[in-house]
PDB file of C-alpha atoms and ligand atoms in Angstrom:
ATOM      1  CA  MET B 186      14.385   5.642  11.987  1.00 47.00           C
ATOM      2  CA  ASN B 187      15.841   3.996  15.035  1.00 43.00           C
ATOM      3  CA  THR B 188      14.736   6.146  17.933  1.00 43.00           C
ATOM      4  CA  THR B 189      16.111   3.929  20.680  1.00 42.00           C
ATOM      5  CA  SER B 190      19.869   3.840  19.978  1.00 42.00           C
ATOM      6  CA  ASP B 191      22.444   6.431  21.001  1.00 46.00           C
ATOM      7  CA  ASN B 192      22.234   7.459  17.400  1.00 54.00           C
ATOM      8  CA  TRP B 193      18.716   8.742  17.938  1.00 62.00           C
ATOM      9  CA  LEU B 194      19.130  12.239  16.579  1.00 64.00           C
ATOM     10  CA  VAL B 195      21.480  11.568  13.686  1.00 58.00           C
ATOM     11  CA  HIS B 196      19.479   8.484  12.896  1.00 67.00           C
ATOM     12  CA  ASP B 197      20.451   5.657  10.656  1.00 77.00           C
ATOM     13  CA  HIS B 198      20.253   6.546   6.989  1.00 90.00           C
ATOM     14  CA  HIS B 199      22.111   3.517   5.721  1.00 90.00           C
ATOM     15  CA  GLN B 200      19.020   1.358   5.407  1.00 92.00           C
ATOM     16  CA  TYR B 201      17.731   3.622   2.632  1.00 94.00           C
ATOM     17  CA  ASP B 202      20.941   3.227   0.620  1.00 94.00           C
ATOM     18  CA  ALA B 203      20.818  -0.533   1.132  1.00 95.00           C
ATOM     19  CA  ALA B 204      17.129  -0.660   0.125  1.00 97.00           C
ATOM     20  CA  LEU B 205      17.831   1.109  -3.186  1.00 97.00           C
ATOM     21  CA  ASP B 206      20.833  -1.105  -3.827  1.00 98.00           C
ATOM     22  CA  ASP B 207      18.698  -4.234  -3.230  1.00 98.00           C
ATOM     23  CA  CYS B 208      15.978  -2.878  -5.485  1.00 98.00           C
ATOM     24  CA  GLU B 209      18.504  -2.187  -8.243  1.00 98.00           C
ATOM     25  CA  MET B 210      20.015  -5.693  -7.940  1.00 98.00           C
ATOM     26  CA  ALA B 211      16.576  -7.341  -8.240  1.00 98.00           C
ATOM     27  CA  ALA B 212      15.711  -5.258 -11.291  1.00 98.00           C
ATOM     28  CA  ASP B 213      19.108  -5.968 -12.865  1.00 98.00           C
ATOM     29  CA  VAL B 214      18.377  -9.689 -12.928  1.00 98.00           C
ATOM     30  CA  GLY B 215      14.816  -9.152 -14.119  1.00 98.00           C
ATOM     31  CA  GLU B 216      13.114  -9.933 -10.810  1.00 98.00           C
ATOM     32  CA  TRP B 217      10.601  -7.109 -11.224  1.00 98.00           C
ATOM     33  CA  LYS B 218       8.088  -8.392  -8.699  1.00 98.00           C
ATOM     34  CA  LYS B 219      10.818  -8.423  -6.034  1.00 98.00           C
ATOM     35  CA  ALA B 220      12.121  -5.020  -7.151  1.00 98.00           C
ATOM     36  CA  LYS B 221       8.619  -3.526  -6.850  1.00 98.00           C
ATOM     37  CA  ASP B 222       8.065  -5.044  -3.417  1.00 98.00           C
ATOM     38  CA  LEU B 223      11.433  -3.687  -2.210  1.00 98.00           C
ATOM     39  CA  PHE B 224      10.656  -0.302  -3.687  1.00 98.00           C
ATOM     40  CA  GLN B 225       7.231  -0.237  -1.973  1.00 97.00           C
ATOM     41  CA  LYS B 226       8.842  -1.027   1.364  1.00 96.00           C
ATOM     42  CA  PHE B 227      11.441   1.699   0.770  1.00 96.00           C
ATOM     43  CA  VAL B 228       8.696   4.234   0.050  1.00 96.00           C
ATOM     44  CA  THR B 229       6.679   3.251   3.145  1.00 94.00           C
ATOM     45  CA  ASP B 230       9.765   3.594   5.370  1.00 92.00           C
ATOM     46  CA  LEU B 231      10.922   6.835   3.749  1.00 94.00           C
ATOM     47  CA  LYS B 232       7.450   8.418   4.149  1.00 93.00           C
ATOM     48  CA  LEU B 233       7.554   7.778   7.877  1.00 91.00           C
ATOM     49  CA  HIS B 234      11.175   8.952   8.117  1.00 92.00           C
ATOM     50  CA  MET B 235      10.407  12.226   6.328  1.00 93.00           C
ATOM     51  CA  GLN B 236       7.258  12.739   8.377  1.00 93.00           C
ATOM     52  CA  MET B 237       9.297  12.457  11.580  1.00 92.00           C
ATOM     53  CA  GLU B 238      11.678  15.094  10.292  1.00 94.00           C
ATOM     54  CA  ASP B 239       9.096  17.399   8.698  1.00 94.00           C
ATOM     55  CA  GLU B 240       6.721  17.322  11.686  1.00 94.00           C
ATOM     56  CA  VAL B 241       8.988  16.797  14.705  1.00 93.00           C
ATOM     57  CA  LEU B 242      12.719  17.284  14.185  1.00 92.00           C
ATOM     58  CA  TYR B 243      12.786  20.271  11.827  1.00 94.00           C
ATOM     59  CA  PRO B 244      10.228  22.278  13.863  1.00 94.00           C
ATOM     60  CA  LEU B 245      12.132  21.367  17.005  1.00 91.00           C
ATOM     61  CA  PHE B 246      15.425  22.748  15.672  1.00 89.00           C
ATOM     62  CA  ILE B 247      13.663  25.916  14.545  1.00 92.00           C
ATOM     63  CA  GLU B 248      12.061  26.225  17.990  1.00 91.00           C
ATOM     64  CA  GLU B 249      15.484  25.879  19.662  1.00 88.00           C
ATOM     65  CA  ASN B 250      17.696  27.812  17.315  1.00 85.00           C
ATOM     66  CA  GLY B 251      15.546  29.582  14.774  1.00 89.00           C
ATOM     67  CA  ASP B 252      16.737  29.044  11.196  1.00 90.00           C
ATOM     68  CA  PRO B 253      18.942  32.110  10.591  1.00 87.00           C
ATOM     69  CA  ASP B 254      20.937  30.528   7.757  1.00 90.00           C
ATOM     70  CA  GLY B 255      17.912  28.832   6.199  1.00 95.00           C
ATOM     71  CA  VAL B 256      19.463  25.368   6.530  1.00 95.00           C
ATOM     72  CA  ILE B 257      16.239  23.755   7.757  1.00 95.00           C
ATOM     73  CA  ALA B 258      14.300  25.390   4.944  1.00 96.00           C
ATOM     74  CA  HIS B 259      16.914  24.026   2.577  1.00 97.00           C
ATOM     75  CA  LEU B 260      16.641  20.484   3.985  1.00 97.00           C
ATOM     76  CA  SER B 261      12.873  20.734   3.662  1.00 97.00           C
ATOM     77  CA  GLY B 262      13.269  21.748   0.006  1.00 97.00           C
ATOM     78  CA  GLU B 263      15.480  18.696  -0.509  1.00 98.00           C
ATOM     79  CA  HIS B 264      12.614  16.538   0.792  1.00 97.00           C
ATOM     80  CA  ASP B 265      10.350  18.063  -1.830  1.00 97.00           C
ATOM     81  CA  TYR B 266      12.880  17.170  -4.542  1.00 97.00           C
ATOM     82  CA  LEU B 267      13.238  13.603  -3.223  1.00 97.00           C
ATOM     83  CA  VAL B 268       9.446  13.140  -3.259  1.00 97.00           C
ATOM     84  CA  HIS B 269       9.491  14.269  -6.889  1.00 97.00           C
ATOM     85  CA  LEU B 270      12.226  11.725  -7.801  1.00 97.00           C
ATOM     86  CA  VAL B 271      10.534   8.938  -5.858  1.00 98.00           C
ATOM     87  CA  SER B 272       7.238   9.544  -7.630  1.00 97.00           C
ATOM     88  CA  ASP B 273       9.051   9.452 -11.022  1.00 97.00           C
ATOM     89  CA  LEU B 274      10.541   6.106 -10.079  1.00 98.00           C
ATOM     90  CA  ALA B 275       7.169   4.783  -8.844  1.00 97.00           C
ATOM     91  CA  TYR B 276       5.862   5.405 -12.353  1.00 97.00           C
ATOM     92  CA  ILE B 277       8.905   4.148 -14.258  1.00 97.00           C
ATOM     93  CA  ILE B 278       9.307   0.912 -12.304  1.00 98.00           C
ATOM     94  CA  LYS B 279       5.993  -0.267 -13.776  1.00 97.00           C
ATOM     95  CA  SER B 280       7.550  -0.427 -17.237  1.00 97.00           C
ATOM     96  CA  ASN B 281       9.986  -3.259 -16.345  1.00 98.00           C
ATOM     97  CA  ASP B 282      12.627  -1.488 -18.428  1.00 98.00           C
ATOM     98  CA  PHE B 283      15.967  -1.648 -16.675  1.00 98.00           C
ATOM     99  CA  ASP B 284      17.743   1.166 -18.541  1.00 97.00           C
ATOM    100  CA  HIS B 285      14.874   3.527 -17.984  1.00 97.00           C
ATOM    101  CA  PHE B 286      14.590   2.427 -14.368  1.00 98.00           C
ATOM    102  CA  LEU B 287      18.326   3.092 -13.845  1.00 98.00           C
ATOM    103  CA  ASP B 288      18.019   6.558 -15.393  1.00 97.00           C
ATOM    104  CA  CYS B 289      15.533   7.418 -12.614  1.00 97.00           C
ATOM    105  CA  LEU B 290      17.127   5.451  -9.809  1.00 98.00           C
ATOM    106  CA  GLU B 291      20.574   6.974 -10.089  1.00 98.00           C
ATOM    107  CA  PRO B 292      19.546  10.606  -9.572  1.00 98.00           C
ATOM    108  CA  LEU B 293      17.297   9.558  -6.683  1.00 98.00           C
ATOM    109  CA  HIS B 294      20.069   7.581  -4.984  1.00 97.00           C
ATOM    110  CA  LYS B 295      22.534  10.419  -5.436  1.00 98.00           C
ATOM    111  CA  ALA B 296      20.157  13.146  -4.197  1.00 98.00           C
ATOM    112  CA  MET B 297      19.140  11.001  -1.225  1.00 97.00           C
ATOM    113  CA  SER B 298      22.768  10.346  -0.217  1.00 96.00           C
ATOM    114  CA  GLN B 299      23.607  14.054  -0.497  1.00 97.00           C
ATOM    115  CA  HIS B 300      20.530  14.997   1.518  1.00 96.00           C
ATOM    116  CA  ASN B 301      21.327  12.439   4.250  1.00 95.00           C
ATOM    117  CA  ASN B 302      24.936  13.637   4.558  1.00 93.00           C
ATOM    118  CA  HIS B 303      23.771  17.225   4.656  1.00 94.00           C
ATOM    119  CA  GLU B 304      21.148  16.447   7.262  1.00 93.00           C
ATOM    120  CA  GLU B 305      23.561  14.544   9.506  1.00 90.00           C
ATOM    121  CA  LYS B 306      25.908  17.550   9.563  1.00 89.00           C
ATOM    122  CA  VAL B 307      23.058  19.945  10.343  1.00 89.00           C
ATOM    123  CA  PHE B 308      21.654  17.755  13.099  1.00 86.00           C
ATOM    124  CA  LEU B 309      25.050  17.327  14.705  1.00 83.00           C
ATOM    125  CA  ASN B 310      25.649  21.076  14.707  1.00 81.00           C
ATOM    126  CA  MET B 311      22.238  21.790  16.125  1.00 79.00           C
ATOM    127  CA  ALA B 312      22.128  19.138  18.826  1.00 78.00           C
ATOM    128  CA  ASN B 313      22.712  21.455  21.731  1.00 77.00           C
ATOM    129  CA  GLN B 314      22.409  20.657  25.414  1.00 80.00           C
ATOM    130  CA  SER B 315      18.805  21.775  25.581  1.00 83.00           C
ATOM    131  CA  ILE B 316      17.802  19.316  22.839  1.00 84.00           C
ATOM    132  CA  LEU B 317      19.749  16.488  24.458  1.00 83.00           C
ATOM    133  CA  MET B 318      17.959  17.132  27.748  1.00 88.00           C
ATOM    134  CA  ARG B 319      14.610  16.860  26.017  1.00 89.00           C
ATOM    135  CA  ARG B 320      15.464  13.447  24.578  1.00 87.00           C
ATOM    136  CA  ASP B 321      12.642  11.446  26.184  1.00 90.00           C
ATOM    137  CA  GLU B 322      10.003  13.964  25.133  1.00 92.00           C
ATOM    138  CA  ILE B 323      11.356  14.068  21.588  1.00 90.00           C
ATOM    139  CA  VAL B 324      11.511  10.283  21.231  1.00 89.00           C
ATOM    140  CA  GLU B 325       7.917  10.132  22.418  1.00 91.00           C
ATOM    141  CA  ARG B 326       6.924  12.703  19.788  1.00 92.00           C
ATOM    142  CA  LEU B 327       8.817  10.758  17.105  1.00 90.00           C
ATOM    143  CA  ASN B 328       7.072   7.555  18.052  1.00 88.00           C
ATOM    144  CA  ALA B 329       3.657   9.283  18.032  1.00 91.00           C
ATOM    145  CA  VAL B 330       4.160  10.054  14.314  1.00 90.00           C
ATOM    146  CA  HIS B 331       3.476   6.366  13.547  1.00 85.00           C
ATOM    147  CA  ASP B 332      -0.203   6.913  14.371  1.00 85.00           C
ATOM    148  CA  LYS B 333      -0.738  10.170  12.511  1.00 87.00           C
ATOM    149  CA  PRO B 334      -1.477  10.699   8.843  1.00 88.00           C
ATOM    150  CA  GLY B 335       1.364  12.646   7.226  1.00 88.00           C
ATOM    151  CA  LYS B 336       0.831  16.207   5.971  1.00 89.00           C
ATOM    152  CA  ARG B 337       3.071  15.792   2.922  1.00 90.00           C
ATOM    153  CA  VAL B 338       1.328  14.987  -0.367  1.00 87.00           C
ATOM    154  CA  TRP B 339       2.693  11.991  -2.282  1.00 88.00           C
ATOM    155  CA  ASP B 340       1.049  11.848  -5.672  1.00 80.00           C
ATOM    156  CA  PHE B 341       1.080   8.084  -6.132  1.00 82.00           C
TER     157      PHE B 341
HETATM  158 FE1  FE2 T 180      15.556  14.154   5.563  1.00 69.20          FE
HETATM  159 FE1  FE2 T 181      16.803  11.775   7.469  1.00 69.20          FE
END
């Protein structure tokens, strides 16, 4: 998550799409070592990204606006589903079987894109003046996540 650009709240999700594309391309030509390294990097980055949202941004939006329509709860549920798909892929990628790998990668990529689009809309709607005025404090809290163990359980 790039916390320094003007895009700080609706942060850059494109790198996760690109990472899965790169992973797929490596696997497609049988470069499994490279595919696994790319996947590992994707997982490390995604863990931090989700932790920033789970532990800073989502609670912040609830603090500011409540969650009357349950959208934040819904986004959080989408994170749970993504973790499930990522852990399936972490298991499947070990088999070096491209068809099987693709069967797991495609639903993950689709669910992640949908989640990211959904999240960007929610964040844009919720970014009120009060949140924008707290920018420095929020960026500091986002950066502090780097040094904390995450609360979410990843079973692999
Ligand atoms: Fe998210
Ligand atoms: Fe996100």
